[in-house]
Each structure stands twice: as structure tokens, then as C-alpha cells.
Backbone as a printed PyTorch tensor [residue, N CA C, xyz], in Angstrom:
tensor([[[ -2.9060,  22.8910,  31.4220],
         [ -2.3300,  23.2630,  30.1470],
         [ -1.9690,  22.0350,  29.3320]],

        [[ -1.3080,  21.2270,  30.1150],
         [ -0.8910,  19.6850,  29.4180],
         [ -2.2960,  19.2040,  28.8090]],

        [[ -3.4950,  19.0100,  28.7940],
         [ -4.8580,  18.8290,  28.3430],
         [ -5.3250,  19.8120,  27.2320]],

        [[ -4.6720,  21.2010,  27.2910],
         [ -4.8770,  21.8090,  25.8220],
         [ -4.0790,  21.6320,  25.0660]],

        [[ -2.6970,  21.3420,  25.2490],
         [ -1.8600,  20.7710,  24.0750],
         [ -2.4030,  19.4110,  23.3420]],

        [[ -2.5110,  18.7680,  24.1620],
         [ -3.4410,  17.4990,  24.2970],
         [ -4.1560,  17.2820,  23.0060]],

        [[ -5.7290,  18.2320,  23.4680],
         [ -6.8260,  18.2380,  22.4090],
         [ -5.9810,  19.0170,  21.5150]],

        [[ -5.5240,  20.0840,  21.4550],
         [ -5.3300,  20.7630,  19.5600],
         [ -3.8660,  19.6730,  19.4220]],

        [[ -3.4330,  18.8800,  20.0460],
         [ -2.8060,  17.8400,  18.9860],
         [ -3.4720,  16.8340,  18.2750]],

        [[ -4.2250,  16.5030,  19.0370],
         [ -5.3200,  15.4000,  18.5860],
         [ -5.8710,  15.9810,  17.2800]],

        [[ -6.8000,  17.2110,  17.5460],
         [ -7.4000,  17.8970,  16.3710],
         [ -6.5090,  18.4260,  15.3950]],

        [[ -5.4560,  18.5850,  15.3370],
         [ -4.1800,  18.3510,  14.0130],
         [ -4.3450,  17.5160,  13.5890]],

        [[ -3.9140,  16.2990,  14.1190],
         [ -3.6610,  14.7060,  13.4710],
         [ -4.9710,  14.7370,  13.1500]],

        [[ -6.0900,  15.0460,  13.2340],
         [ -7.1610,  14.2510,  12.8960],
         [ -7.2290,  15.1500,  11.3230]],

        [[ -7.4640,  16.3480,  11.6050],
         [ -7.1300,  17.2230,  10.1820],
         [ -6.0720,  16.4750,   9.3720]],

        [[ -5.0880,  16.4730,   9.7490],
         [ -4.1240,  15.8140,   8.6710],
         [ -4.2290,  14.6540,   7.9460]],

        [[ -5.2040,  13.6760,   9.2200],
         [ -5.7020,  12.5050,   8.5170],
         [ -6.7860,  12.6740,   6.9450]],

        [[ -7.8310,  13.5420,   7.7730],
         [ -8.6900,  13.3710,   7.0450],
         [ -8.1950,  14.5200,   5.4200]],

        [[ -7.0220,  15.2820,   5.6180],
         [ -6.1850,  15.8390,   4.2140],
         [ -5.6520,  14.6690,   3.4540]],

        [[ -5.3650,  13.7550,   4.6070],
         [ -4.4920,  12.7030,   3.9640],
         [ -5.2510,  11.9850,   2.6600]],

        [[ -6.5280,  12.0670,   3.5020],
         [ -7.4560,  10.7080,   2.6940],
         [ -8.6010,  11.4170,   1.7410]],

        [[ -8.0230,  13.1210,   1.7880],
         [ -9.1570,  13.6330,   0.6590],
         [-10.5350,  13.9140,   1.1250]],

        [[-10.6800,  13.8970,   2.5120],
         [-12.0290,  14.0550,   2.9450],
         [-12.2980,  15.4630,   2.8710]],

        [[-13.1330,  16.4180,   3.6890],
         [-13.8030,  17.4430,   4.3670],
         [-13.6790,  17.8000,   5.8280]],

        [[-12.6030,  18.5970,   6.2920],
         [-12.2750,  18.7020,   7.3740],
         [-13.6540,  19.1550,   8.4000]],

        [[-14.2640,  18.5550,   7.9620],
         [-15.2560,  19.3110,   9.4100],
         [-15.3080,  18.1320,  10.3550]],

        [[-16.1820,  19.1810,  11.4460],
         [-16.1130,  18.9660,  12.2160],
         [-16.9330,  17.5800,  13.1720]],

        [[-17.6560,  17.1920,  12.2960],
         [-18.4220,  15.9130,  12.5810],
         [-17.2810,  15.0280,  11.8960]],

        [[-16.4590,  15.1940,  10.7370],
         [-15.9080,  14.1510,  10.4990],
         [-14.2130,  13.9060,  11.5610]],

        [[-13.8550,  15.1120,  11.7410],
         [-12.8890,  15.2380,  13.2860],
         [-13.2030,  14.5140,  14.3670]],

        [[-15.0100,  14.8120,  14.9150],
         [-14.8520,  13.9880,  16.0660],
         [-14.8750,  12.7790,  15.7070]],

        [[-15.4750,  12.0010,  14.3760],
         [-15.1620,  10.6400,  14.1760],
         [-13.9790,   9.7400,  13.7590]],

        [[-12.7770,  10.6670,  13.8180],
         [-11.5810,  10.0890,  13.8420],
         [-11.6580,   9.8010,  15.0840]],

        [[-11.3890,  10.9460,  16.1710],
         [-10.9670,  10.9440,  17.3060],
         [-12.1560,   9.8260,  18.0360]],

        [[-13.1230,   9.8240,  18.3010],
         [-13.8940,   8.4710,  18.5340],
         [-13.2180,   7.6590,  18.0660]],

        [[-13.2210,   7.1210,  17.0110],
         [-12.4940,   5.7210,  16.1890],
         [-11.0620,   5.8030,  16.9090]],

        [[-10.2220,   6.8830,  17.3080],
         [ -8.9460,   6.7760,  18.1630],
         [ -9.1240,   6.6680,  19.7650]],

        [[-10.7350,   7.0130,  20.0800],
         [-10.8880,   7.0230,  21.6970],
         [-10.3860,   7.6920,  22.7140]],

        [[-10.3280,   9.3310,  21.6080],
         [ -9.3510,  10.5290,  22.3700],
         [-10.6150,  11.1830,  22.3960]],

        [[-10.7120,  11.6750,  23.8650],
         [-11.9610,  12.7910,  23.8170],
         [-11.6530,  14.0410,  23.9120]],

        [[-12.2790,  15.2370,  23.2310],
         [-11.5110,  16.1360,  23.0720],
         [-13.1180,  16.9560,  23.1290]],

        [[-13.3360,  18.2020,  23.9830],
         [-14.5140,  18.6980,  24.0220],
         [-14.9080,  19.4250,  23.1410]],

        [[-16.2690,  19.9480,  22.3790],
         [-16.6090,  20.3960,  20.6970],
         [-15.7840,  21.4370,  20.5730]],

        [[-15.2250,  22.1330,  21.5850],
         [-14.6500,  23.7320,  21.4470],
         [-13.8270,  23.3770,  20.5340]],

        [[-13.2880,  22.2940,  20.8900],
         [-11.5550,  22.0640,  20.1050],
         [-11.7630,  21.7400,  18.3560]],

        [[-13.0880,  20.3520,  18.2680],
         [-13.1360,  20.5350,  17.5690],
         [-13.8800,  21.5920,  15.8820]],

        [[-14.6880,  21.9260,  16.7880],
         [-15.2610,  23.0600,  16.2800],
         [-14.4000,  24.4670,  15.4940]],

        [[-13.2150,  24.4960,  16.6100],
         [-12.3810,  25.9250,  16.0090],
         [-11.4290,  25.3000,  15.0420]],

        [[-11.0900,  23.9650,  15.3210],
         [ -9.9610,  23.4620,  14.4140],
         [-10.6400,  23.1880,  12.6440]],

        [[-11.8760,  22.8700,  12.6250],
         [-12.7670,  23.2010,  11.6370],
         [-12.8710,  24.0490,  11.0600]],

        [[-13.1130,  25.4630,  11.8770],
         [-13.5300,  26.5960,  11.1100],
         [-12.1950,  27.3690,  10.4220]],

        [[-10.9570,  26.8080,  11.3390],
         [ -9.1390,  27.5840,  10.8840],
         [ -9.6630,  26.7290,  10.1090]],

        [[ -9.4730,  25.2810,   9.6510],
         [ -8.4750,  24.7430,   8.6220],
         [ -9.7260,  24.1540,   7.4520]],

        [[-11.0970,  24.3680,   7.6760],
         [-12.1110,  24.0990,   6.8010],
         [-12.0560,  24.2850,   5.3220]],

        [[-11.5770,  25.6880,   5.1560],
         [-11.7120,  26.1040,   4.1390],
         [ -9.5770,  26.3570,   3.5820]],

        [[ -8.8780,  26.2330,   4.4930],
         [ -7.2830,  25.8520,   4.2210],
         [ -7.0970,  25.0540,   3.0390]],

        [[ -6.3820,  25.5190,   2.0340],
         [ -5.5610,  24.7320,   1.2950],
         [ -4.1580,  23.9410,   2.6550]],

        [[ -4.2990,  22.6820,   3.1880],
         [ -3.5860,  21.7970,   3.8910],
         [ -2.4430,  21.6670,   3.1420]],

        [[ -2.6790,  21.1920,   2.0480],
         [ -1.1020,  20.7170,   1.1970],
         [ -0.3040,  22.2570,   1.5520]],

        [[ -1.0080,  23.2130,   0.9600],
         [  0.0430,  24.6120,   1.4200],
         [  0.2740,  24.6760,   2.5740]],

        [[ -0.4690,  24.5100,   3.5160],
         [  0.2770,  24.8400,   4.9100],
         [  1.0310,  23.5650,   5.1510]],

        [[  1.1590,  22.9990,   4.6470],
         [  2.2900,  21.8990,   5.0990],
         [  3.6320,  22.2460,   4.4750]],

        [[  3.1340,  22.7370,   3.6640],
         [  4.3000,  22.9150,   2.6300],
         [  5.0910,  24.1930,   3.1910]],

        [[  4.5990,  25.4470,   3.1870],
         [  5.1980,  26.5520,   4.5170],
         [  5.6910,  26.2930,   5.3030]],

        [[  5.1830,  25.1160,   5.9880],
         [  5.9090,  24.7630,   7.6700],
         [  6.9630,  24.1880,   7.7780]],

        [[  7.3060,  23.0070,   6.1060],
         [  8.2600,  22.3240,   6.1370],
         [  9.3640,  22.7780,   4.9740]],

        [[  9.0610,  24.1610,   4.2460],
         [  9.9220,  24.4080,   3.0650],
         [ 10.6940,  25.6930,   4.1480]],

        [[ 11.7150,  25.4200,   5.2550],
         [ 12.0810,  26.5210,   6.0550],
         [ 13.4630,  26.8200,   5.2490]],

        [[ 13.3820,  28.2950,   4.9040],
         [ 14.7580,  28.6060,   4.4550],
         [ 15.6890,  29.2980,   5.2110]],

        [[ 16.7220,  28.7280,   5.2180],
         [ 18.0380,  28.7960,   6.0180],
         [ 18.6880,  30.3940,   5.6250]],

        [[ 18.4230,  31.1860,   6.2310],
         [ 19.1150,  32.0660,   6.5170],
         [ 20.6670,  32.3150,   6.1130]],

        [[ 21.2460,  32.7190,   5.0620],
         [ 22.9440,  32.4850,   5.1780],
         [ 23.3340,  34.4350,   5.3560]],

        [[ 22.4870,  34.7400,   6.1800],
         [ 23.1980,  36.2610,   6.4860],
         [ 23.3970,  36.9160,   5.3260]],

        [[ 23.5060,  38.4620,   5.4380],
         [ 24.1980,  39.1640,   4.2710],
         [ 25.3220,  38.9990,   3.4610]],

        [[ 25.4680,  39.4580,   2.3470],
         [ 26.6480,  38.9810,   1.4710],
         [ 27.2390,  40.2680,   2.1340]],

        [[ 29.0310,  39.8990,   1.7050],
         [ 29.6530,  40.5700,   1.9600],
         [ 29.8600,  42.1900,   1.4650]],

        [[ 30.4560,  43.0010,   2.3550],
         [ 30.3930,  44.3930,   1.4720],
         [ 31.0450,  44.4680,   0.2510]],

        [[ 31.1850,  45.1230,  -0.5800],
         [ 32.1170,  45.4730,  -2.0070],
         [ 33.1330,  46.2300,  -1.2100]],

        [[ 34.2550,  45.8130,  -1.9840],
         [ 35.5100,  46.8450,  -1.9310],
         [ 35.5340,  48.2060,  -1.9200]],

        [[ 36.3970,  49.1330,  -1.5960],
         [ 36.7140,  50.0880,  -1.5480],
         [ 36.4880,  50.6620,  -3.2070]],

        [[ 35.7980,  51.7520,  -3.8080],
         [ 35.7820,  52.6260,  -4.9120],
         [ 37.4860,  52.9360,  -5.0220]],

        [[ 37.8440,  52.7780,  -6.8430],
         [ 39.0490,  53.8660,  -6.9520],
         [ 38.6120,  54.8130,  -7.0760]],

        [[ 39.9540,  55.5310,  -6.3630],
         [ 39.9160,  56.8580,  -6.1060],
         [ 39.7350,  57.8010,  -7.8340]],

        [[ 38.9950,  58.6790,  -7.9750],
         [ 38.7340,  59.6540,  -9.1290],
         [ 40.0430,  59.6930,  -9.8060]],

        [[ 39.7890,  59.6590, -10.8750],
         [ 40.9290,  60.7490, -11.3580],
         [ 42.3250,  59.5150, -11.8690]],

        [[ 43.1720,  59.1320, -11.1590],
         [ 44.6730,  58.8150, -11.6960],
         [ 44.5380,  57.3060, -12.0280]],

        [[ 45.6390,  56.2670, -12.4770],
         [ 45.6950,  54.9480, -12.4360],
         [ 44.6840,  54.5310, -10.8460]],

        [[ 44.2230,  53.3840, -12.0840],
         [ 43.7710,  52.4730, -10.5640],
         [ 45.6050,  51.6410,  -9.8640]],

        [[ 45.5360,  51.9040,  -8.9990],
         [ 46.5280,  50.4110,  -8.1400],
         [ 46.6870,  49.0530,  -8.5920]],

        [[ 47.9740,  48.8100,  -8.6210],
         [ 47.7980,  47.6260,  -8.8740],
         [ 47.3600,  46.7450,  -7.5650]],

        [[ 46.3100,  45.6200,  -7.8510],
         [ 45.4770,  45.0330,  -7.0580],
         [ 46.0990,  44.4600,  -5.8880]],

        [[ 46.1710,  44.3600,  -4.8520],
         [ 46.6250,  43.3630,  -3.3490],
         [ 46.0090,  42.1200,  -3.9800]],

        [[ 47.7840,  41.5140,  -3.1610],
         [ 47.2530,  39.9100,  -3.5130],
         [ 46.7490,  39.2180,  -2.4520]],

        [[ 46.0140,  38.2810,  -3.0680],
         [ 45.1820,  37.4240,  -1.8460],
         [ 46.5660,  36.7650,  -0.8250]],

        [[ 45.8040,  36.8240,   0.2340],
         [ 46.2270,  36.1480,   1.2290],
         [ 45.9830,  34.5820,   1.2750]],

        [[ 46.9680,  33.8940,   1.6330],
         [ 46.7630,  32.4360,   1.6250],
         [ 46.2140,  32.0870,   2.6630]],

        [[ 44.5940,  31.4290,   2.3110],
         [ 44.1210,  30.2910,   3.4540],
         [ 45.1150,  30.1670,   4.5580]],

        [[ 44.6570,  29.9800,   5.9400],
         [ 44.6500,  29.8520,   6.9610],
         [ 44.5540,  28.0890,   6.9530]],

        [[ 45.3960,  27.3230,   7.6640],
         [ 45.1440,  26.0190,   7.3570],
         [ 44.0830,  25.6480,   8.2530]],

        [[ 43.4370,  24.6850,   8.4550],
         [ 42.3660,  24.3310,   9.3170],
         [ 42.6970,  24.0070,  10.8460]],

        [[ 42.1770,  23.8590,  11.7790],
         [ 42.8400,  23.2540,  12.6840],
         [ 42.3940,  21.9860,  12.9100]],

        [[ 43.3220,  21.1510,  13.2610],
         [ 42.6810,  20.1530,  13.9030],
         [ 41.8400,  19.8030,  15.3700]],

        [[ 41.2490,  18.5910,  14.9390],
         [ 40.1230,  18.3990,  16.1620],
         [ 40.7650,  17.8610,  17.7930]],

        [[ 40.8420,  18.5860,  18.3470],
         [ 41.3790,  17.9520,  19.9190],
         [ 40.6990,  16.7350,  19.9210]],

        [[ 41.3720,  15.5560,  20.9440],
         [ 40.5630,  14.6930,  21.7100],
         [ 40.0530,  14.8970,  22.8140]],

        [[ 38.8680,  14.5900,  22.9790],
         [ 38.1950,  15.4240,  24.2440],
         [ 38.0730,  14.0070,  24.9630]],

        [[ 38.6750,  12.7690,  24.7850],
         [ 38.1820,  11.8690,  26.0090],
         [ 37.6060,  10.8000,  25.9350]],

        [[ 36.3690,  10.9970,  24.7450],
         [ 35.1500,  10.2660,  24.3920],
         [ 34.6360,  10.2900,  23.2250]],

        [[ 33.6940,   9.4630,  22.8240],
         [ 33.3950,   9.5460,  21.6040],
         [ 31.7790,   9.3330,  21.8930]],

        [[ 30.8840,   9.9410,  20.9230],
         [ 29.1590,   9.9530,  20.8030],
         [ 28.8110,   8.9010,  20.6370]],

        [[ 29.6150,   8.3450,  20.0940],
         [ 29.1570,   6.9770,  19.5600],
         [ 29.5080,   5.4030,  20.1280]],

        [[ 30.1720,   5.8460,  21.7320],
         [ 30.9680,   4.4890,  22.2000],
         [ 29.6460,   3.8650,  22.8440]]])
């Protein structure tokens, strides 16, 4: 398994190179990175990594992989509806912040 991670890393970098420099991702020009790097990688690898990313807009898939958006969960619910009919309530007042706590010493520091 360590030997197929291997070759489709190789055949990435070599794609990325040849995005880098504006070429034609195929597959004769893949194995001549990887020659010129002296990584051997058998045609399977490079052959399929050709036919996925041949016709790929690269700048977009780079751009997908590295534009990851952070999740901040659902917003909170809305308040309670007034009730039909009479005066609304006068509003509850906020509660005051909670002060922070401070940081224990645990001993050590990350950085000694």
C-alpha cells in the first residue's frame, strides 16, 4: 500500500508541476517529469492521473481544496412570540457577562 500512495503522490506533483508551468497534463509529459525526478511509477498510474485531471480546470480544484469553510453551527433560535391579544411585557434584562476564568498553571510551558 505504502507504493500506491507513493506513485499517485508522485503523479499529483507531477500534474501540479506541469499546471504550474502551463503545460498539457498528459501523460507522456507526466512520465517526463517523473524520469527527470527518477521516480518510477508504472503507466497505470500515469495514465489514470491523465485521463482524471487532462481535461480539469487545476486552478479550480486547487482552489476547492484550499477555500475550506469553517463551519460556525446554526444561529441561535428566536425568542419566544408575544402572546395574542394584551400589552407585550416589559422586556427581561440582560444578564451580566460571566467573567472569564483564568488560565491554571499546569507545570510547563510549549515553548521551554
Amino acid at each position: 500500500r505504502e507504493m500506491a500512495d507513493t506513485h499517485g503522490i508522485a503523479c499529483t506533483y507531477a500534474a501540479l508541476i506541469l499546471h504550474d508551468e502551463g503545460s498539457d497534463k498528459s501523460e507522456a509529459n507526466m512520465i517526463k517529469i517523473l524520469k527527470a525526478a527518477k521516480i518510477d511509477v508504472p503507466a497505470m498510474w500515469t495514465k489514470l492521473y491523465a485521463k482524471a485531471l487532462g481535461s480539469a480546470d487545476m486552478g479550480e480544484l486547487i482552489d476547492s481544496c484550499s477555500n475550506v469553510q469553517a463551519g460556525g453551527g446554526g444561529g441561535g433560535g428566536g425568542g419566544d412570540a408575544p402572546a395574542a391579544g394584551g400589552g407585550g411585557a416589559a422586556p427581561a434584562k440582560a444578564k451580566a457577562p460571566e467573567p472569564e476564568e483564568e488560565e491554571e498553571d499546569m507545570g510547563f510551558s510549549l515553548f521551554d
